[in-house]
Amino acid sequence: MNSVLHRPYNFSAGPAAMPQEVLAQAAEEMLNWPDANGKRCGMGVMEMSHRGKEFLFIYTQAEADLRELLAVPAHFKILFMQGGGLAENAIVPLNISALKKDADGGGTADFVVTGSWSEKSFAEAGKYCHAHVAASGKADGFTSIPDAGSWQLNANASYVHICSNETINGVEYHELPDLKAMGSKAELVIDFSSHVASRGVDWSRVGLAFGGAQKNLGPAGLTLVVVREDLLGHALSICPSAFNYQTVAKNESMYNTPPTYSIYMAGLIFRWLKRQGGISAMEAANTAKAELLYRTIDDSGMYFNKVQSNCRSRMNVPFFLRNEALNDAFLSGAKDAGLLQLKGHKSVGGMRASIYNAMPLAGVQALTAYMQEFERTHG
Ligand code: PMP
């Protein structure tokens, strides 16, 4: 079962499973990268100058493929950065919190806190601007998204931050909020780390989106930022040059050395996504996988999920055994059945199945079959 090419299903929340054919292609190209005509260039991607024609080809193609896949409009910049989602928690306010200035010269940002990640974003932003919680789902244990009508938005906020998919709590906005319709003039910032490329994005509602690559786009080390052009050029003077979006954009993400191998791997994923039929095909597949898993949980007497059905994540499915004494047996049986990394995040407990783009329906079917069998034998 666990030979090189017969790998178990991996439900890690990230870094996460990648499509096997992508890994196989990367392995084949590792020592001597072939160009589009199949001509070997004599070096591997990790050994190329980021300014050489070979890497520029890889970079340009990756950017164009991503723009096409996510239907990113021409007036948005795509930036390939480093530092992950947590660095963006600082980089975003450093760049755009002063779009509008308060009387004291600082800027204000509103946060809708729906789980661990938006809570962290709020805490970090407070170092650089007036950060304000507009709404929070904490009181109900982060199992719902506060109704948009209850959000206390600041009239002078530069932006409203949401985490559009909370990886740990399993809470996802099925639709992005329409701030304009809510009477707000603030920009919407989304942390889409854990569901980027799993469904479409309504860019008319978004000013800036960011996400680490290590769940749905490729290996760790690459951070994607998609930002509307008119939000560039407002950075605080203390913003490090390498994190100033305007500087990064002007230099086509090559002000400093970009994470070249991660960009190459993400580029292979983008082409894999196109071969799968693009984002709408992924969205349909992801919806089907999530429905099967939630149905199995809801129909059982042994498992439960606490999140309200209108905001259950299609990517990260936390679930609990009613009898927690069976957790270890569940996990070791799962491992024996070829189902890896199902243990829940330590702050939440229980189990979590992350079912990103690279998880086939067959993997979710194997998991649900195991869950039912475990219930039959232990229930
Ligand atoms: N935001 C979300 C939604 C995440 O899931 C994560 C990582 N799990 C982060 C931010 C932090 O990302 P990083 O570890 O790349 O800084």
Short mmCIF file of C-alpha atoms and ligand atoms in Angstrom, two decimals:
data_model
loop_
_atom_site.label_atom_id
_atom_site.label_comp_id
_atom_site.label_asym_id
_atom_site.label_seq_id
_atom_site.Cartn_x
_atom_site.Cartn_y
_atom_site.Cartn_z
CA MET A 1 0.00 0.00 0.00
CA ASN A 2 2.62 2.52 1.07
CA SER A 3 5.05 2.14 -1.81
CA VAL A 4 6.29 5.21 -3.65
CA LEU A 5 3.43 5.36 -6.11
CA HIS A 6 0.59 3.94 -3.99
CA ARG A 7 0.08 6.63 -1.42
CA PRO A 8 -2.64 6.74 1.26
CA TYR A 9 -5.19 9.56 1.28
CA ASN A 10 -3.77 12.54 3.15
CA PHE A 11 -6.26 14.84 4.94
CA SER A 12 -3.67 17.33 6.26
CA ALA A 13 -4.84 20.92 6.72
CA GLY A 14 -1.58 22.19 5.27
CA PRO A 15 0.99 21.78 4.00
CA ALA A 16 -1.39 19.46 2.25
CA ALA A 17 -1.60 16.70 -0.33
CA MET A 18 -0.74 17.64 -3.89
CA PRO A 19 -1.98 15.94 -7.07
CA GLN A 20 0.19 12.90 -7.69
CA GLU A 21 0.65 13.68 -11.37
CA VAL A 22 2.03 17.11 -10.45
CA LEU A 23 4.55 15.60 -8.05
CA ALA A 24 5.54 13.05 -10.68
CA GLN A 25 6.09 15.78 -13.27
CA ALA A 26 8.18 17.81 -10.80
CA ALA A 27 10.25 14.71 -10.03
CA GLU A 28 10.81 14.09 -13.73
CA GLU A 29 11.89 17.70 -14.27
CA MET A 30 13.91 18.04 -11.06
CA LEU A 31 17.41 17.57 -12.49
CA ASN A 32 17.02 19.12 -15.93
CA TRP A 33 14.03 21.32 -16.67
CA PRO A 34 12.51 21.06 -20.16
CA ASP A 35 11.11 24.15 -21.87
CA ALA A 36 7.74 24.25 -23.64
CA ASN A 37 9.28 22.42 -26.63
CA GLY A 38 10.70 19.71 -24.42
CA LYS A 39 14.27 20.99 -24.81
CA ARG A 40 16.26 20.39 -21.62
CA CYS A 41 18.02 23.52 -20.33
CA GLY A 42 20.70 21.73 -18.31
CA MET A 43 19.57 22.86 -14.84
CA GLY A 44 16.84 22.25 -12.34
CA VAL A 45 14.37 25.03 -11.43
CA MET A 46 15.95 25.53 -7.99
CA GLU A 47 19.27 26.31 -9.66
CA MET A 48 18.03 28.99 -12.08
CA SER A 49 18.50 32.72 -11.73
CA HIS A 50 15.15 34.36 -11.11
CA ARG A 51 16.13 36.86 -13.81
CA GLY A 52 17.05 34.29 -16.45
CA LYS A 53 14.79 33.58 -19.43
CA GLU A 54 13.91 30.08 -18.21
CA PHE A 55 12.52 31.21 -14.87
CA LEU A 56 10.85 34.27 -16.39
CA PHE A 57 8.99 31.90 -18.70
CA ILE A 58 7.84 29.81 -15.71
CA TYR A 59 6.81 32.92 -13.79
CA THR A 60 4.93 34.56 -16.67
CA GLN A 61 3.04 31.39 -17.46
CA ALA A 62 2.12 30.82 -13.79
CA GLU A 63 0.81 34.36 -13.43
CA ALA A 64 -1.20 34.20 -16.65
CA ASP A 65 -2.69 30.80 -15.76
CA LEU A 66 -3.69 31.97 -12.31
CA ARG A 67 -5.24 35.16 -13.69
CA GLU A 68 -7.28 33.09 -16.13
CA LEU A 69 -8.29 30.46 -13.57
CA LEU A 70 -9.44 32.94 -10.93
CA ALA A 71 -10.76 35.42 -13.53
CA VAL A 72 -8.69 38.18 -11.93
CA PRO A 73 -9.58 41.48 -13.66
CA ALA A 74 -6.81 43.47 -15.38
CA HIS A 75 -6.92 46.26 -12.78
CA PHE A 76 -5.80 43.85 -10.04
CA LYS A 77 -2.14 42.98 -9.50
CA ILE A 78 -1.09 39.42 -8.73
CA LEU A 79 1.89 39.39 -6.35
CA PHE A 80 3.95 36.34 -5.42
CA MET A 81 5.37 37.08 -1.99
CA GLN A 82 6.77 35.31 1.09
CA GLY A 83 5.93 35.28 4.77
CA GLY A 84 2.64 33.37 4.68
CA GLY A 85 -0.74 34.41 5.96
CA LEU A 86 0.65 35.49 9.30
CA ALA A 87 3.08 37.97 7.74
CA GLU A 88 0.17 39.36 5.69
CA ASN A 89 -1.60 40.12 8.96
CA ALA A 90 1.04 42.84 9.36
CA ILE A 91 1.73 43.60 5.69
CA VAL A 92 -1.92 44.40 4.91
CA PRO A 93 -2.31 47.14 7.56
CA LEU A 94 1.21 48.42 6.77
CA ASN A 95 0.03 48.94 3.19
CA ILE A 96 -3.61 49.95 3.30
CA SER A 97 -4.69 50.94 6.81
CA ALA A 98 -4.06 54.60 5.95
CA LEU A 99 -6.24 54.67 2.83
CA LYS A 100 -8.38 56.90 5.03
CA LYS A 101 -6.79 58.77 7.91
CA ASP A 102 -8.24 59.42 11.34
CA ALA A 103 -7.83 62.76 13.14
CA ASP A 104 -4.64 61.47 14.80
CA GLY A 105 -3.11 60.54 11.43
CA GLY A 106 -3.59 56.78 11.91
CA GLY A 107 -5.98 54.53 10.06
CA THR A 108 -8.79 52.21 11.17
CA ALA A 109 -9.56 48.64 10.15
CA ASP A 110 -12.64 46.59 11.03
CA PHE A 111 -12.45 42.85 11.69
CA VAL A 112 -15.16 40.23 11.56
CA VAL A 113 -13.84 37.52 13.85
CA THR A 114 -15.12 34.07 12.91
CA GLY A 115 -12.33 31.85 14.22
CA SER A 116 -8.67 31.50 15.13
CA TRP A 117 -7.26 33.06 11.96
CA SER A 118 -9.30 36.26 11.88
CA GLU A 119 -8.69 36.60 15.62
CA LYS A 120 -4.93 36.54 14.94
CA SER A 121 -5.31 39.03 12.09
CA PHE A 122 -7.14 41.44 14.40
CA ALA A 123 -4.49 41.16 17.13
CA GLU A 124 -1.60 41.79 14.73
CA ALA A 125 -3.20 44.75 12.93
CA GLY A 126 -3.49 46.60 16.23
CA LYS A 127 0.27 47.20 16.10
CA TYR A 128 -0.12 49.34 12.98
CA CYS A 129 -3.59 50.89 13.04
CA HIS A 130 -6.76 51.26 15.07
CA ALA A 131 -8.10 47.71 14.86
CA HIS A 132 -11.72 47.20 15.77
CA VAL A 133 -13.90 44.08 16.07
CA ALA A 134 -17.04 44.77 14.05
CA ALA A 135 -18.59 41.40 14.89
CA SER A 136 -17.48 38.16 16.51
CA GLY A 137 -18.67 34.57 16.53
CA LYS A 138 -16.70 33.78 19.68
CA ALA A 139 -19.72 33.63 21.98
CA ASP A 140 -21.08 30.59 20.14
CA GLY A 141 -17.68 28.93 19.89
CA PHE A 142 -17.10 30.03 16.29
CA THR A 143 -19.82 27.87 14.83
CA SER A 144 -21.56 30.59 12.81
CA ILE A 145 -20.89 33.82 10.92
CA PRO A 146 -22.50 36.85 12.59
CA ASP A 147 -25.33 38.16 10.44
CA ALA A 148 -24.07 41.02 8.24
CA GLY A 149 -26.85 43.25 9.59
CA SER A 150 -25.26 43.09 13.05
CA TRP A 151 -21.76 44.21 11.97
CA GLN A 152 -20.70 47.45 13.68
CA LEU A 153 -18.73 49.02 10.84
CA ASN A 154 -16.69 52.19 11.32
CA ALA A 155 -17.62 54.93 8.87
CA ASN A 156 -13.94 55.85 8.58
CA ALA A 157 -12.47 52.35 8.28
CA SER A 158 -9.98 51.85 5.45
CA TYR A 159 -10.87 48.18 5.19
CA VAL A 160 -12.93 45.35 6.62
CA HIS A 161 -11.03 42.10 7.13
CA ILE A 162 -12.64 38.68 6.97
CA CYS A 163 -11.19 35.20 6.87
CA SER A 164 -13.34 33.72 4.13
CA ASN A 165 -12.52 30.17 5.24
CA GLU A 166 -11.49 29.46 8.82
CA THR A 167 -9.22 26.44 8.50
CA ILE A 168 -9.35 25.40 12.16
CA ASN A 169 -13.00 26.07 12.96
CA GLY A 170 -14.37 24.92 9.61
CA VAL A 171 -16.42 28.06 8.98
CA GLU A 172 -16.70 29.38 5.41
CA TYR A 173 -18.47 32.34 3.85
CA HIS A 174 -20.52 30.72 1.10
CA GLU A 175 -20.91 34.19 -0.36
CA LEU A 176 -18.63 37.20 0.18
CA PRO A 177 -20.23 40.18 1.92
CA ASP A 178 -21.22 43.10 -0.31
CA LEU A 179 -19.87 46.06 1.67
CA LYS A 180 -21.22 48.63 -0.79
CA ALA A 181 -24.74 47.26 -0.39
CA MET A 182 -24.21 47.54 3.38
CA GLY A 183 -23.50 51.26 2.98
CA SER A 184 -19.78 50.94 3.69
CA LYS A 185 -17.04 52.66 1.69
CA ALA A 186 -14.32 50.43 3.13
CA GLU A 187 -12.36 47.90 1.07
CA LEU A 188 -13.00 44.23 1.68
CA VAL A 189 -9.84 42.25 2.57
CA ILE A 190 -10.15 38.47 2.50
CA ASP A 191 -7.78 35.88 3.89
CA PHE A 192 -8.54 33.08 1.43
CA SER A 193 -5.53 30.92 2.38
CA SER A 194 -7.47 27.73 2.83
CA HIS A 195 -10.01 27.87 0.03
CA VAL A 196 -8.32 29.82 -2.74
CA ALA A 197 -8.96 28.15 -6.11
CA SER A 198 -11.66 25.91 -4.63
CA ARG A 199 -14.41 28.18 -6.00
CA GLY A 200 -14.81 31.46 -7.84
CA VAL A 201 -14.16 34.91 -6.33
CA ASP A 202 -16.48 37.88 -6.90
CA TRP A 203 -13.75 40.49 -7.45
CA SER A 204 -16.30 43.30 -7.59
CA ARG A 205 -16.63 42.88 -3.80
CA VAL A 206 -12.92 42.53 -2.98
CA GLY A 207 -10.11 45.07 -2.67
CA LEU A 208 -7.40 42.66 -1.58
CA ALA A 209 -7.10 38.90 -1.14
CA PHE A 210 -4.18 37.00 0.34
CA GLY A 211 -3.31 33.43 1.07
CA GLY A 212 -0.45 31.06 1.77
CA ALA A 213 0.01 28.51 -1.01
CA GLN A 214 0.47 25.42 1.11
CA LYS A 215 -3.13 24.17 1.08
CA ASN A 216 -4.53 24.52 -2.40
CA LEU A 217 -1.81 26.08 -4.55
CA GLY A 218 1.43 24.23 -3.91
CA PRO A 219 4.24 24.02 -1.40
CA ALA A 220 4.80 26.34 1.57
CA GLY A 221 6.94 29.41 1.02
CA LEU A 222 4.76 31.22 -1.51
CA THR A 223 2.15 33.78 -0.49
CA LEU A 224 -0.35 34.98 -3.04
CA VAL A 225 -1.65 38.55 -2.90
CA VAL A 226 -4.24 39.87 -5.34
CA VAL A 227 -4.74 43.60 -4.91
CA ARG A 228 -6.66 46.27 -6.80
CA GLU A 229 -4.22 48.72 -8.38
CA ASP A 230 -5.62 51.86 -6.79
CA LEU A 231 -4.85 50.47 -3.31
CA LEU A 232 -1.11 50.62 -4.07
CA GLY A 233 0.98 53.60 -3.00
CA HIS A 234 -0.58 54.22 0.43
CA ALA A 235 1.89 52.29 2.61
CA LEU A 236 2.96 53.60 6.01
CA SER A 237 6.51 54.98 6.00
CA ILE A 238 7.61 52.16 8.35
CA CYS A 239 6.55 49.49 5.83
CA PRO A 240 9.58 47.36 4.84
CA SER A 241 10.40 47.89 1.15
CA ALA A 242 10.21 44.17 0.38
CA PHE A 243 6.64 44.16 1.77
CA ASN A 244 5.48 47.34 0.08
CA TYR A 245 2.91 46.12 -2.46
CA GLN A 246 3.68 49.01 -4.82
CA THR A 247 7.39 48.12 -4.83
CA VAL A 248 6.63 44.42 -5.27
CA ALA A 249 4.18 45.16 -8.11
CA LYS A 250 6.58 47.53 -9.92
CA ASN A 251 9.22 44.81 -9.86
CA GLU A 252 6.92 41.98 -11.03
CA SER A 253 7.39 40.27 -7.61
CA MET A 254 11.17 40.34 -8.10
CA TYR A 255 12.23 43.23 -5.90
CA ASN A 256 13.79 40.53 -3.77
CA THR A 257 14.40 36.94 -4.84
CA PRO A 258 10.97 35.30 -5.02
CA PRO A 259 10.33 31.72 -3.84
CA THR A 260 11.19 30.35 -7.26
CA TYR A 261 10.60 26.64 -6.70
CA SER A 262 7.27 27.23 -4.96
CA ILE A 263 6.16 29.44 -7.86
CA TYR A 264 7.16 26.70 -10.31
CA MET A 265 5.19 24.09 -8.32
CA ALA A 266 2.18 26.39 -8.08
CA GLY A 267 2.43 26.84 -11.86
CA LEU A 268 2.22 23.06 -12.31
CA ILE A 269 -0.85 23.03 -10.05
CA PHE A 270 -2.45 25.81 -12.12
CA ARG A 271 -2.03 23.77 -15.27
CA TRP A 272 -3.40 20.71 -13.48
CA LEU A 273 -6.42 22.79 -12.43
CA LYS A 274 -6.99 23.79 -16.05
CA ARG A 275 -6.85 20.15 -17.10
CA GLN A 276 -9.51 19.36 -14.47
CA GLY A 277 -11.85 21.87 -16.12
CA GLY A 278 -10.92 25.00 -14.13
CA ILE A 279 -12.40 26.50 -11.01
CA SER A 280 -16.08 25.82 -11.75
CA ALA A 281 -15.32 22.11 -12.16
CA MET A 282 -13.33 22.17 -8.90
CA GLU A 283 -16.18 23.92 -7.13
CA ALA A 284 -18.67 21.26 -8.25
CA ALA A 285 -16.30 18.48 -7.19
CA ASN A 286 -15.59 20.16 -3.84
CA THR A 287 -19.29 20.62 -3.16
CA ALA A 288 -19.98 16.96 -3.88
CA LYS A 289 -17.13 15.81 -1.61
CA ALA A 290 -18.22 18.07 1.25
CA GLU A 291 -21.89 17.04 0.94
CA LEU A 292 -20.97 13.37 1.17
CA LEU A 293 -18.85 13.91 4.27
CA TYR A 294 -21.33 16.16 6.11
CA ARG A 295 -24.20 13.80 5.23
CA THR A 296 -22.25 10.87 6.67
CA ILE A 297 -21.58 12.85 9.86
CA ASP A 298 -25.17 14.10 10.23
CA ASP A 299 -26.71 10.68 9.52
CA SER A 300 -24.57 8.92 12.11
CA GLY A 301 -25.14 8.41 15.80
CA MET A 302 -21.43 8.46 16.48
CA TYR A 303 -20.12 11.67 14.90
CA PHE A 304 -21.15 15.31 14.95
CA ASN A 305 -20.12 18.68 13.51
CA LYS A 306 -20.98 21.89 15.37
CA VAL A 307 -20.97 24.46 12.55
CA GLN A 308 -24.23 25.94 11.25
CA SER A 309 -25.11 24.43 7.91
CA ASN A 310 -25.14 27.78 6.05
CA CYS A 311 -21.43 28.34 6.73
CA ARG A 312 -19.90 24.89 6.87
CA SER A 313 -16.52 24.80 5.17
CA ARG A 314 -16.21 22.74 2.03
CA MET A 315 -12.45 22.47 2.58
CA ASN A 316 -11.95 21.78 6.30
CA VAL A 317 -14.44 19.54 8.04
CA PRO A 318 -13.98 19.27 11.80
CA PHE A 319 -15.96 16.47 13.44
CA PHE A 320 -16.13 14.87 16.84
CA LEU A 321 -16.83 11.42 18.20
CA ARG A 322 -19.59 11.47 20.82
CA ASN A 323 -17.44 9.07 22.82
CA GLU A 324 -14.05 10.81 22.93
CA ALA A 325 -12.48 7.76 24.54
CA LEU A 326 -12.58 6.23 21.04
CA ASN A 327 -10.48 9.01 19.43
CA ASP A 328 -7.20 7.11 19.48
CA ALA A 329 -8.78 3.92 18.14
CA PHE A 330 -10.44 5.93 15.37
CA LEU A 331 -7.14 7.54 14.35
CA SER A 332 -5.03 4.40 14.44
CA GLY A 333 -7.68 2.44 12.51
CA ALA A 334 -7.83 5.25 9.97
CA LYS A 335 -4.07 5.11 9.50
CA ASP A 336 -4.25 1.35 8.96
CA ALA A 337 -6.99 1.98 6.38
CA GLY A 338 -4.74 4.43 4.47
CA LEU A 339 -6.34 7.64 5.78
CA LEU A 340 -3.70 10.01 7.16
CA GLN A 341 -3.58 13.20 9.28
CA LEU A 342 -7.17 13.25 10.51
CA LYS A 343 -6.41 14.51 14.01
CA GLY A 344 -8.18 17.80 14.78
CA HIS A 345 -6.34 21.01 15.61
CA LYS A 346 -5.22 21.03 19.24
CA SER A 347 -7.33 24.11 20.04
CA VAL A 348 -10.53 22.36 18.89
CA GLY A 349 -9.86 18.66 19.44
CA GLY A 350 -11.67 15.80 17.74
CA MET A 351 -11.00 15.14 14.07
CA ARG A 352 -10.58 17.31 11.00
CA ALA A 353 -10.65 16.20 7.39
CA SER A 354 -9.19 18.74 4.99
CA ILE A 355 -10.47 17.97 1.53
CA TYR A 356 -8.74 20.45 -0.76
CA ASN A 357 -8.73 20.36 -4.55
CA ALA A 358 -6.17 17.56 -4.66
CA MET A 359 -8.37 15.19 -2.61
CA PRO A 360 -10.35 13.03 -5.05
CA LEU A 361 -13.93 11.99 -4.38
CA ALA A 362 -12.58 8.44 -3.95
CA GLY A 363 -10.61 9.67 -0.91
CA VAL A 364 -13.74 11.05 0.74
CA GLN A 365 -15.61 7.84 -0.14
CA ALA A 366 -12.84 5.84 1.52
CA LEU A 367 -13.09 8.04 4.61
CA THR A 368 -16.88 7.83 4.88
CA ALA A 369 -16.79 4.06 4.36
CA TYR A 370 -14.23 3.80 7.18
CA MET A 371 -16.33 6.05 9.44
CA GLN A 372 -19.41 3.89 8.88
CA GLU A 373 -17.51 0.69 9.46
CA PHE A 374 -15.96 2.12 12.65
CA GLU A 375 -19.43 3.07 13.88
CA ARG A 376 -20.72 -0.43 13.11
CA THR A 377 -17.90 -2.06 15.07
CA HIS A 378 -17.58 0.45 17.94
CA GLY A 379 -20.98 2.13 18.11
N1 PMP B 1 -4.83 32.16 7.51
C1 PMP B 1 -5.41 30.96 7.36
C2 PMP B 1 -6.85 30.90 6.97
C3 PMP B 1 -4.67 29.79 7.57
O1 PMP B 1 -5.26 28.60 7.44
C4 PMP B 1 -3.32 29.89 7.93
C5 PMP B 1 -2.44 28.67 8.12
N2 PMP B 1 -3.04 27.51 8.46
C6 PMP B 1 -2.77 31.14 8.09
C7 PMP B 1 -3.53 32.27 7.86
C8 PMP B 1 -1.33 31.32 8.47
O2 PMP B 1 -0.54 30.99 7.39
P1 PMP B 1 1.05 30.84 7.50
O3 PMP B 1 1.33 29.72 8.44
O4 PMP B 1 1.41 30.54 6.07
O5 PMP B 1 1.59 32.13 7.97
#
